[in-house]
Short mmCIF file of C-alpha atoms and ligand atoms in Angstrom, two decimals:
data_model
loop_
_atom_site.label_atom_id
_atom_site.label_comp_id
_atom_site.label_asym_id
_atom_site.label_seq_id
_atom_site.Cartn_x
_atom_site.Cartn_y
_atom_site.Cartn_z
CA MET A 13 98.29 61.57 88.84
CA LEU A 14 95.95 64.50 88.74
CA SER A 15 97.77 67.80 88.49
CA LEU A 16 96.06 71.01 89.48
CA ALA A 17 97.08 74.44 88.22
CA LEU A 18 97.17 76.52 91.38
CA ALA A 19 97.13 80.29 91.28
CA ALA A 20 100.28 81.71 92.82
CA PHE A 21 98.22 84.38 94.56
CA VAL A 22 94.75 84.14 96.07
CA ALA A 23 92.70 86.92 97.67
CA GLY A 24 89.07 87.55 98.53
CA GLN A 25 87.09 90.52 97.23
CA GLY A 26 88.04 93.52 99.37
CA GLN A 27 91.28 92.00 100.68
CA ALA A 28 94.88 93.19 100.71
CA LEU A 29 97.31 90.76 99.10
CA GLN A 30 101.02 90.53 99.72
CA MET A 31 103.05 89.38 96.70
CA SER A 32 106.42 87.89 97.56
CA TYR A 33 109.41 86.44 95.68
CA PRO A 34 112.74 85.15 96.99
CA VAL A 35 115.95 87.09 96.32
CA GLU A 36 117.96 85.96 93.29
CA PRO A 37 121.57 86.75 92.41
CA GLY A 38 121.81 89.69 89.99
CA LEU A 39 118.16 90.70 90.46
CA ARG A 40 117.98 94.49 90.71
CA GLY A 41 114.24 95.06 91.08
CA VAL A 42 110.73 93.63 90.72
CA THR A 43 107.57 95.49 89.66
CA VAL A 44 103.96 94.46 89.13
CA GLU A 45 101.38 96.12 86.90
CA TRP A 46 98.34 96.54 89.13
CA SER A 47 95.26 98.70 88.41
CA GLY A 48 97.19 100.82 85.93
CA HIS A 49 100.10 101.42 88.32
CA GLU A 50 103.65 100.10 88.09
CA VAL A 51 104.16 98.99 91.70
CA PRO A 52 107.76 98.45 92.85
CA PHE A 53 108.58 95.59 95.22
CA THR A 54 110.62 96.34 98.36
CA LEU A 55 113.54 94.16 99.43
CA ARG A 56 113.03 92.88 103.02
CA GLY A 57 115.52 90.32 104.24
CA ASP A 58 115.54 87.50 101.68
CA ARG A 59 112.22 88.41 99.97
CA TRP A 60 110.92 90.97 97.49
CA LEU A 61 107.51 92.18 98.75
CA ALA A 62 104.66 94.27 97.34
CA THR A 63 101.26 94.93 98.88
CA VAL A 64 98.34 95.22 96.44
CA GLY A 65 94.57 95.38 96.86
CA VAL A 66 91.62 93.51 95.37
CA ASP A 67 88.58 95.78 95.20
CA LEU A 68 85.32 94.90 96.97
CA ASP A 69 83.61 94.68 93.55
CA SER A 70 86.38 92.88 91.64
CA ARG A 71 85.03 90.05 89.52
CA PRO A 72 85.51 86.72 91.31
CA GLY A 73 87.53 84.18 89.30
CA ASP A 74 90.87 83.99 87.55
CA HIS A 75 92.83 87.13 86.78
CA ALA A 76 96.46 87.61 85.76
CA VAL A 77 99.06 90.32 86.25
CA ASN A 78 102.45 91.01 84.68
CA VAL A 79 105.44 90.88 87.03
CA THR A 80 108.75 92.21 85.69
CA PHE A 81 112.10 91.06 87.06
CA ALA A 82 114.92 93.45 86.11
CA TYR A 83 118.54 92.23 86.31
CA GLU A 84 121.77 94.10 86.83
CA ASP A 85 123.07 93.04 83.40
CA GLY A 86 120.12 94.81 81.75
CA ARG A 87 118.03 91.71 81.12
CA ALA A 88 114.35 91.73 82.08
CA ARG A 89 111.97 88.82 82.44
CA VAL A 90 108.18 89.25 82.46
CA LEU A 91 106.11 86.64 84.25
CA ARG A 92 102.35 86.37 83.72
CA GLU A 93 101.13 85.53 87.23
CA PRO A 94 97.67 84.09 87.92
CA VAL A 95 95.66 85.77 90.69
CA GLU A 96 92.53 84.06 91.95
CA VAL A 97 89.83 86.36 93.37
CA ARG A 98 87.39 84.63 95.71
CA ALA A 99 83.88 85.96 96.28
CA GLY A 100 83.28 87.70 99.61
CA GLN A 101 80.12 87.13 101.63
CA TYR A 102 78.77 90.60 102.29
CA PRO A 103 75.27 90.98 103.73
CA THR A 104 72.87 93.87 103.27
CA THR A 105 72.35 96.27 106.19
CA GLU A 106 69.39 98.61 106.62
CA LEU A 107 70.15 101.87 108.44
CA GLU A 108 68.20 104.89 109.59
CA VAL A 109 70.01 108.24 109.44
CA GLU A 110 69.02 111.90 109.30
CA GLU A 111 66.99 112.43 106.13
CA ARG A 112 69.32 115.19 104.89
CA TYR A 113 71.99 112.51 104.30
CA VAL A 114 69.66 110.53 102.03
CA GLU A 115 67.67 113.19 100.15
CA LEU A 116 70.38 115.78 99.59
CA SER A 117 69.58 119.45 99.04
CA PRO A 118 71.08 120.86 95.81
CA GLU A 119 73.76 122.61 97.90
CA ASP A 120 74.64 119.44 99.82
CA GLN A 121 74.67 117.42 96.58
CA ALA A 122 77.09 119.90 94.99
CA ARG A 123 79.27 119.76 98.10
CA ALA A 124 79.23 115.94 98.22
CA ASP A 125 80.10 115.76 94.48
CA SER A 126 83.01 118.15 94.82
CA GLU A 127 84.31 116.29 97.91
CA ALA A 128 84.06 112.96 96.04
CA ALA A 129 86.14 114.45 93.20
CA GLU A 130 88.68 115.74 95.72
CA THR A 131 89.04 112.42 97.53
CA ASN A 132 89.19 110.45 94.24
CA ALA A 133 92.03 112.71 93.08
CA ILE A 134 93.88 111.83 96.30
CA TYR A 135 93.37 108.09 95.76
CA ASP A 136 94.56 108.40 92.13
CA THR A 137 97.88 109.87 93.29
CA PHE A 138 100.67 107.30 93.43
CA THR A 139 103.47 108.43 95.77
CA PRO A 140 106.68 106.66 94.68
CA GLU A 141 108.18 106.82 98.18
CA ARG A 142 107.10 104.07 100.60
CA TYR A 143 106.83 105.67 104.03
CA TRP A 144 106.09 102.56 106.06
CA SER A 145 108.11 99.50 106.98
CA GLU A 146 106.30 98.10 110.04
CA ALA A 147 103.03 96.17 110.24
CA PHE A 148 99.79 98.21 110.17
CA ALA A 149 98.31 98.85 113.62
CA VAL A 150 94.63 99.10 114.59
CA PRO A 151 93.89 102.82 115.24
CA VAL A 152 91.81 102.27 118.41
CA HIS A 153 93.91 100.79 121.22
CA GLY A 154 92.51 97.47 122.38
CA ALA A 155 90.19 97.02 119.36
CA LYS A 156 90.50 93.50 117.95
CA ASP A 157 88.14 93.78 115.01
CA GLY A 158 85.79 96.02 113.06
CA ARG A 159 82.28 95.60 111.76
CA ASN A 160 80.34 96.06 108.53
CA PHE A 161 83.14 95.95 105.95
CA GLY A 162 81.65 95.36 102.49
CA HIS A 163 78.04 95.43 103.66
CA ARG A 164 75.57 96.47 100.96
CA ARG A 165 73.73 99.37 102.54
CA VAL A 166 70.21 100.71 102.44
CA PHE A 167 69.77 104.12 104.08
CA ASN A 168 66.19 105.03 105.05
CA GLY A 169 64.98 102.48 102.49
CA GLN A 170 67.29 103.62 99.66
CA PRO A 171 70.25 101.57 98.36
CA ARG A 172 73.63 103.32 98.53
CA ALA A 173 77.28 102.43 97.91
CA PRO A 174 78.69 99.46 99.86
CA HIS A 175 80.40 100.15 103.14
CA SER A 176 84.07 100.43 102.21
CA GLY A 177 85.67 100.52 105.67
CA ALA A 178 85.51 98.86 109.06
CA ASP A 179 83.56 100.40 111.94
CA LEU A 180 85.40 100.24 115.26
CA ARG A 181 83.70 100.67 118.60
CA ALA A 182 84.83 104.00 120.10
CA THR A 183 83.00 106.46 122.29
CA THR A 184 83.29 110.18 121.59
CA GLY A 185 86.67 111.41 122.78
CA THR A 186 88.52 108.07 122.34
CA PRO A 187 92.04 108.79 121.01
CA ILE A 188 92.63 107.67 117.41
CA TYR A 189 96.13 106.69 116.30
CA ALA A 190 97.75 106.57 112.84
CA ALA A 191 97.85 102.97 111.58
CA ASN A 192 101.31 103.49 110.15
CA ARG A 193 103.84 106.11 109.12
CA GLY A 194 102.72 108.50 106.40
CA ARG A 195 101.82 111.99 105.29
CA VAL A 196 98.49 113.68 106.10
CA VAL A 197 96.83 114.60 102.79
CA LEU A 198 93.36 115.60 104.04
CA ALA A 199 92.28 116.90 107.46
CA LYS A 200 88.87 118.60 107.44
CA GLU A 201 85.12 118.19 107.69
CA LEU A 202 83.40 116.39 104.79
CA PHE A 203 79.65 116.10 104.20
CA PHE A 204 79.22 112.33 104.61
CA SER A 205 82.44 111.57 106.51
CA GLY A 206 82.31 114.36 109.08
CA ASN A 207 85.73 115.31 110.46
CA ALA A 208 88.14 113.23 108.41
CA VAL A 209 91.86 112.48 108.26
CA PHE A 210 93.46 110.80 105.22
CA ILE A 211 97.04 109.50 105.43
CA ASP A 212 99.16 108.69 102.36
CA HIS A 213 101.57 105.85 103.21
CA GLY A 214 103.11 105.79 99.72
CA HIS A 215 102.94 103.18 96.95
CA GLY A 216 99.22 103.85 96.45
CA LEU A 217 98.23 103.00 100.03
CA TYR A 218 95.92 105.35 101.98
CA THR A 219 94.20 104.99 105.35
CA THR A 220 91.20 107.13 106.34
CA TYR A 221 89.71 107.96 109.76
CA LEU A 222 86.16 109.35 109.69
CA HIS A 223 83.47 110.86 111.95
CA LEU A 224 86.03 112.34 114.38
CA SER A 225 85.02 114.85 117.06
CA LYS A 226 88.46 116.51 116.86
CA ILE A 227 91.34 116.57 114.37
CA ASP A 228 94.87 116.96 115.78
CA VAL A 229 96.90 117.01 112.53
CA ALA A 230 97.15 119.21 109.45
CA VAL A 231 97.72 118.57 105.74
CA GLY A 232 101.43 118.06 105.08
CA ASP A 233 102.25 116.62 108.53
CA MET A 234 104.32 113.45 108.59
CA VAL A 235 102.86 111.16 111.25
CA GLU A 236 104.44 108.14 112.87
CA ARG A 237 102.80 104.78 113.42
CA ASP A 238 100.64 104.99 116.58
CA GLN A 239 100.80 108.80 116.75
CA GLU A 240 97.54 110.38 117.95
CA ILE A 241 95.75 112.13 115.07
CA GLY A 242 92.40 113.01 116.65
CA LEU A 243 89.46 111.88 118.77
CA ALA A 244 86.56 109.60 117.85
CA GLY A 245 83.11 111.14 117.42
CA ALA A 246 79.81 111.05 115.56
CA THR A 247 80.16 113.72 112.84
CA GLY A 248 78.73 113.22 109.32
CA ARG A 249 76.37 110.41 108.24
CA VAL A 250 76.35 108.16 111.31
CA THR A 251 73.95 106.38 113.62
CA GLY A 252 76.21 106.92 116.66
CA PRO A 253 79.83 107.47 117.73
CA HIS A 254 82.46 105.09 116.30
CA LEU A 255 85.58 105.19 114.17
CA HIS A 256 85.16 104.41 110.48
CA TRP A 257 88.56 103.17 109.37
CA GLY A 258 89.14 102.80 105.64
CA VAL A 259 91.93 101.59 103.36
CA ARG A 260 92.44 102.42 99.69
CA LEU A 261 95.14 100.37 98.11
CA LEU A 262 95.88 101.10 94.43
CA ASP A 263 92.28 102.34 94.01
CA ALA A 264 90.86 99.18 95.62
CA ARG A 265 88.51 99.36 98.61
CA VAL A 266 90.08 96.93 101.05
CA ASP A 267 89.20 95.65 104.54
CA PRO A 268 91.73 97.37 106.85
CA PHE A 269 92.00 94.22 108.97
CA SER A 270 93.23 92.27 105.93
CA LEU A 271 96.14 94.72 105.83
CA VAL A 272 96.79 94.25 109.57
CA ARG A 273 96.79 90.46 109.10
CA ILE A 274 99.60 90.68 106.51
CA GLY A 275 101.80 91.71 109.43
CA ALA A 276 105.36 92.99 109.20
CA GLN A 277 106.37 94.13 105.77
ZN1 ZN B 325 81.58 103.18 108.56
#
């Protein structure tokens, strides 16, 4: 009989992945080494759960991660777990935007560089507290899906970074709601993103809400799932009003809807 070695965990490029193990007597905790972080699992009912992210540009194929099971008697067991990354199908999109967002002035370039450093420093911060326990909600009421995640983009004929979020239909003034409980870690206007809100949900998970016409929260605020944080708009590098909703999960650029699909955690 043919036996196939099946990866315990499978995820596409740019997808969130939930790792799960059953409870065991005497098991005190589970952690996984993921993207240089030691990610703790959370006990929910009869399972240990952790949510990790596979970056948009992760190499497709077989990977492996170390999972540590720590027992109350001091023993620890390390399991080398296979993770299969499947290639995503991401088309190329050509867009026309204001030229100043493609050929940046030296001042705008300096601003964009400093804002990129600031946002990368946020994403590199691993908050050990996990603020959320419910499923992630879509931040525009009634929206069922988003567009353009992962698309390779050409602005005014020039290739730029892939699109790392989902674009949700929303006219200017549409209320935008926090996808889950967390702390506001950025709430201001950025060069490319326009008016932006970043929420830290803990355990390396961030959601971002861009191009807003109005921001209703401030840095340091704790927000609840489904709390209004601002209004949709068309600020920054856009072709029209919409909500750009992004997820960073342990430094990985992940489709927000893949996080929603994981459901209750
Ligand atoms: Zn977008």
